[in-house]
């Protein structure tokens, strides 16, 4: 992938409203119009969602629990959260993603428990939630930006924060494969990996500690999942 000029956030917003939206809508969908790599990423991501749901439900029920799904994409986490009875606030920097997520939620959920959807970048979110979840978003930002994002997400959470990110441990593997994830300069956004120690340090700085860890790897998808709680 190539470095693109301008602010990371503007580049990311533009990407996820155009070519990125089309690509990820397919990957996160269920049709056959995906290649082998995309199918593998779909599978890996589905495991991350499954592991997140396990972390969130293994020690308590989600009924009535407020959850902020920051960077909700097409709603693949928001919908199962709502099915478990959580009161979900879902947002994404991309209006196209939010529209897709809302459409899917309305077709899959009873009228009474549709998440509240909003087009917003996660740094601008406000309010307080029992739980804040942010899956596979940090990959679009370098660690110096991720620190602020993590601090802000933690400030919105009362009881726990769940984050997933592509771990630096797999740096060389990812480098080899990144070309296939983001082929061609016109479609490129940079992919940034984060070391677990850096994420842990960013959380610790604002008074949070890691309480659970998970890892999903398939051939082309690597994602470290962490749950953090106040220290
Ligand atoms: N979290 C979703 C999931 O796991 O199904 C979507 C993951 S997708 C790889 C990354 C998403 O993050 C995209 O929908 C993108 O628009 C969104 N995103 C990127 N930067 C963001 C930001 N600063 N604030 C909110 N959303 C952002």
XYZ file of C-alpha atoms and ligand atoms in Angstrom:
258
model
C 0.000 0.000 0.000
C 1.168 3.543 -0.616
C 1.226 6.428 1.746
C -1.487 8.880 0.795
C -1.086 12.602 1.440
C -3.443 14.593 3.633
C -4.847 13.726 7.035
C -5.358 10.056 7.748
C -8.917 10.671 8.827
C -9.989 12.463 5.635
C -8.382 9.756 3.528
C -10.116 7.059 5.538
C -13.507 8.789 5.339
C -13.226 9.216 1.580
C -12.090 5.590 1.153
C -14.957 4.152 3.220
C -17.507 6.219 1.333
C -16.264 5.002 -2.070
C -14.081 2.052 -3.140
C -13.557 0.956 0.448
C -17.275 0.855 1.040
C -17.838 -1.383 -1.980
C -14.990 -3.705 -1.051
C -15.897 -4.035 2.628
C -19.620 -4.307 1.973
C -18.813 -7.408 -0.064
C -16.340 -8.811 2.456
C -18.757 -8.209 5.344
C -21.722 -9.486 3.331
C -22.740 -13.038 2.595
C -22.745 -13.261 -1.181
C -20.323 -15.249 -3.344
C -18.906 -12.165 -5.075
C -15.659 -12.385 -3.093
C -12.273 -13.800 -3.996
C -10.313 -16.284 -1.905
C -8.496 -13.624 0.107
C -11.693 -11.700 0.803
C -13.456 -14.888 1.852
C -10.647 -15.613 4.293
C -10.889 -12.099 5.757
C -14.680 -12.499 6.054
C -14.136 -15.668 8.059
C -11.469 -14.126 10.280
C -13.592 -11.078 10.995
C -16.611 -13.247 11.814
C -14.447 -14.987 14.431
C -13.503 -11.634 15.956
C -17.195 -10.729 16.223
C -17.947 -14.128 17.754
C -15.099 -13.776 20.277
C -16.280 -10.283 21.161
C -19.801 -11.560 21.809
C -18.325 -14.306 24.011
C -16.260 -11.801 26.028
C -19.339 -9.630 26.472
C -21.731 -12.372 27.526
C -19.642 -14.954 29.394
C -19.932 -13.320 32.806
C -23.176 -11.343 32.530
C -26.218 -10.693 30.382
C -26.288 -7.832 27.887
C -29.962 -7.117 28.507
C -30.390 -3.382 29.114
C -26.637 -2.726 28.938
C -25.628 0.395 26.978
C -23.021 -0.331 24.318
C -21.268 2.108 22.005
C -20.108 0.427 18.785
C -17.535 2.929 17.494
C -16.717 2.474 13.804
C -19.646 0.101 13.343
C -19.107 -0.580 9.632
C -22.026 -2.562 8.212
C -23.341 -3.420 11.682
C -21.947 -6.943 11.991
C -21.443 -6.441 15.729
C -24.267 -3.966 16.428
C -26.927 -6.439 15.265
C -25.938 -9.390 17.494
C -25.494 -6.955 20.402
C -29.070 -5.723 19.927
C -30.275 -9.338 19.615
C -28.840 -9.971 23.092
C -30.864 -7.039 24.444
C -28.116 -4.402 24.586
C -29.064 -0.754 24.005
C -26.733 -0.015 21.122
C -25.382 3.315 19.881
C -23.635 2.632 16.588
C -21.590 5.166 14.662
C -19.134 5.326 11.812
C -17.149 8.016 10.032
C -18.622 6.780 6.723
C -22.210 7.755 5.877
C -22.335 4.891 3.363
C -21.441 2.366 6.076
C -23.998 3.776 8.506
C -26.747 3.622 5.860
C -25.897 -0.012 5.088
C -25.806 -0.927 8.801
C -29.128 0.766 9.473
C -30.779 -0.949 6.516
C -29.531 -4.358 7.712
C -30.532 -3.725 11.314
C -34.065 -2.753 10.296
C -34.443 -5.917 8.261
C -33.059 -8.208 10.979
C -34.240 -6.774 14.295
C -37.617 -6.162 15.928
C -38.719 -2.509 15.753
C -38.303 -1.987 19.493
C -34.579 -2.682 19.595
C -32.969 -1.065 16.562
C -29.600 0.512 17.433
C -29.339 4.297 17.338
C -27.202 5.025 14.267
C -25.107 8.112 13.730
C -22.501 9.331 11.233
C -19.636 10.438 13.452
C -15.936 9.878 13.844
C -15.142 8.210 17.112
C -13.080 11.155 18.388
C -16.260 13.285 18.307
C -18.463 10.849 20.215
C -19.730 11.925 23.603
C -21.844 10.487 26.382
C -21.358 7.586 28.766
C -21.843 3.905 28.021
C -21.467 0.813 30.111
C -19.319 -0.703 27.372
C -17.456 0.766 24.402
C -16.390 -1.531 21.564
C -14.181 -0.623 18.623
C -13.333 -3.466 16.263
C -10.775 -3.341 13.463
C -10.690 0.452 13.219
C -7.220 1.194 14.636
C -5.645 -0.445 11.572
C -6.350 2.815 9.727
C -4.360 4.980 12.145
C -0.715 5.139 13.281
C -0.021 4.576 16.979
C 0.416 8.316 17.715
C -3.195 8.872 16.578
C -4.407 5.606 18.105
C -3.290 6.749 21.577
C -5.740 9.654 21.530
C -8.505 7.495 20.081
C -8.028 4.877 22.809
C -8.029 7.552 25.537
C -11.220 9.056 24.137
C -12.983 5.682 23.865
C -12.018 4.892 27.465
C -13.445 8.259 28.609
C -16.853 7.221 27.212
C -16.870 3.870 29.013
C -17.937 3.173 32.564
C -17.178 -0.546 32.901
C -15.273 -1.894 29.934
C -13.633 -1.220 26.627
C -13.137 -3.839 23.938
C -10.688 -3.150 21.122
C -9.323 -5.170 18.262
C -6.305 -4.298 16.150
C -3.803 -5.933 13.805
C -0.890 -6.906 16.055
C 2.681 -5.965 15.153
C 3.792 -9.490 16.025
C 2.667 -10.464 12.547
C 4.488 -7.587 10.869
C 6.303 -9.617 8.235
C 3.336 -11.822 7.492
C 1.152 -8.799 7.065
C 3.664 -6.968 4.886
C 3.639 -9.906 2.511
C -0.126 -9.909 2.357
C -0.990 -6.262 2.553
C -0.655 -5.842 -1.176
C -3.531 -8.257 -1.561
C -5.626 -6.456 1.020
C -5.229 -3.052 -0.572
C -4.196 -3.662 -4.183
C -3.424 -0.649 -6.374
C -2.640 2.915 -5.326
C -6.094 4.288 -6.161
C -7.746 2.020 -3.618
C -5.000 2.282 -1.056
C -5.303 3.334 2.496
C -2.327 2.546 4.663
C -2.657 -0.298 7.110
C -1.037 0.288 10.493
C -0.159 -2.452 12.934
C -0.028 -1.846 16.653
C 2.060 -3.552 19.285
C 0.086 -4.900 22.179
C 2.481 -3.140 24.571
C 1.706 0.234 22.938
C -2.047 -0.296 23.229
C -1.640 -1.466 26.823
C 0.444 1.621 27.633
C -2.154 3.943 26.049
C -4.860 2.362 28.211
C -2.754 2.425 31.375
C -2.036 6.143 30.918
C -5.761 6.846 31.303
C -6.314 4.389 34.159
C -7.385 1.212 32.371
C -5.877 -2.277 32.462
C -6.276 -5.263 30.163
C -8.495 -7.952 31.681
C -8.955 -10.417 28.802
C -7.075 -11.187 25.603
C -7.996 -13.033 22.454
C -6.393 -13.515 19.070
C -7.872 -14.403 15.710
C -5.676 -15.500 12.857
C -6.573 -16.933 9.515
C -4.369 -16.907 6.440
C -4.881 -13.233 5.641
C -6.488 -11.848 8.788
C -4.814 -11.148 12.128
C -6.594 -9.450 14.953
C -5.737 -9.086 18.616
C -8.787 -8.630 20.801
C -8.534 -7.088 24.260
C -10.967 -6.214 26.993
C -9.957 -3.465 29.399
C -11.452 -2.415 32.732
C -10.714 0.524 35.056
C -7.601 -0.027 37.225
N -16.136 -2.317 13.335
C -16.745 -2.841 12.120
C -16.685 -4.337 12.127
O -15.787 -4.894 12.768
O -17.511 -4.982 11.470
C -16.099 -2.271 10.849
C -14.613 -2.480 10.663
S -13.999 -1.726 9.164
C -12.487 -2.566 8.827
C -13.396 -0.185 9.732
C -14.501 0.853 9.902
O -13.999 1.941 10.670
C -15.032 1.448 8.614
O -16.421 1.312 8.554
C -14.599 2.910 8.695
O -15.486 3.789 8.025
C -14.560 3.136 10.185
N -13.701 4.225 10.650
C -12.440 4.510 10.280
N -11.974 5.560 10.944
C -12.942 5.956 11.799
C -13.049 6.991 12.770
N -12.060 7.862 12.989
N -14.194 7.098 13.457
C -15.220 6.253 13.234
N -15.180 5.258 12.316
C -14.047 5.108 11.612
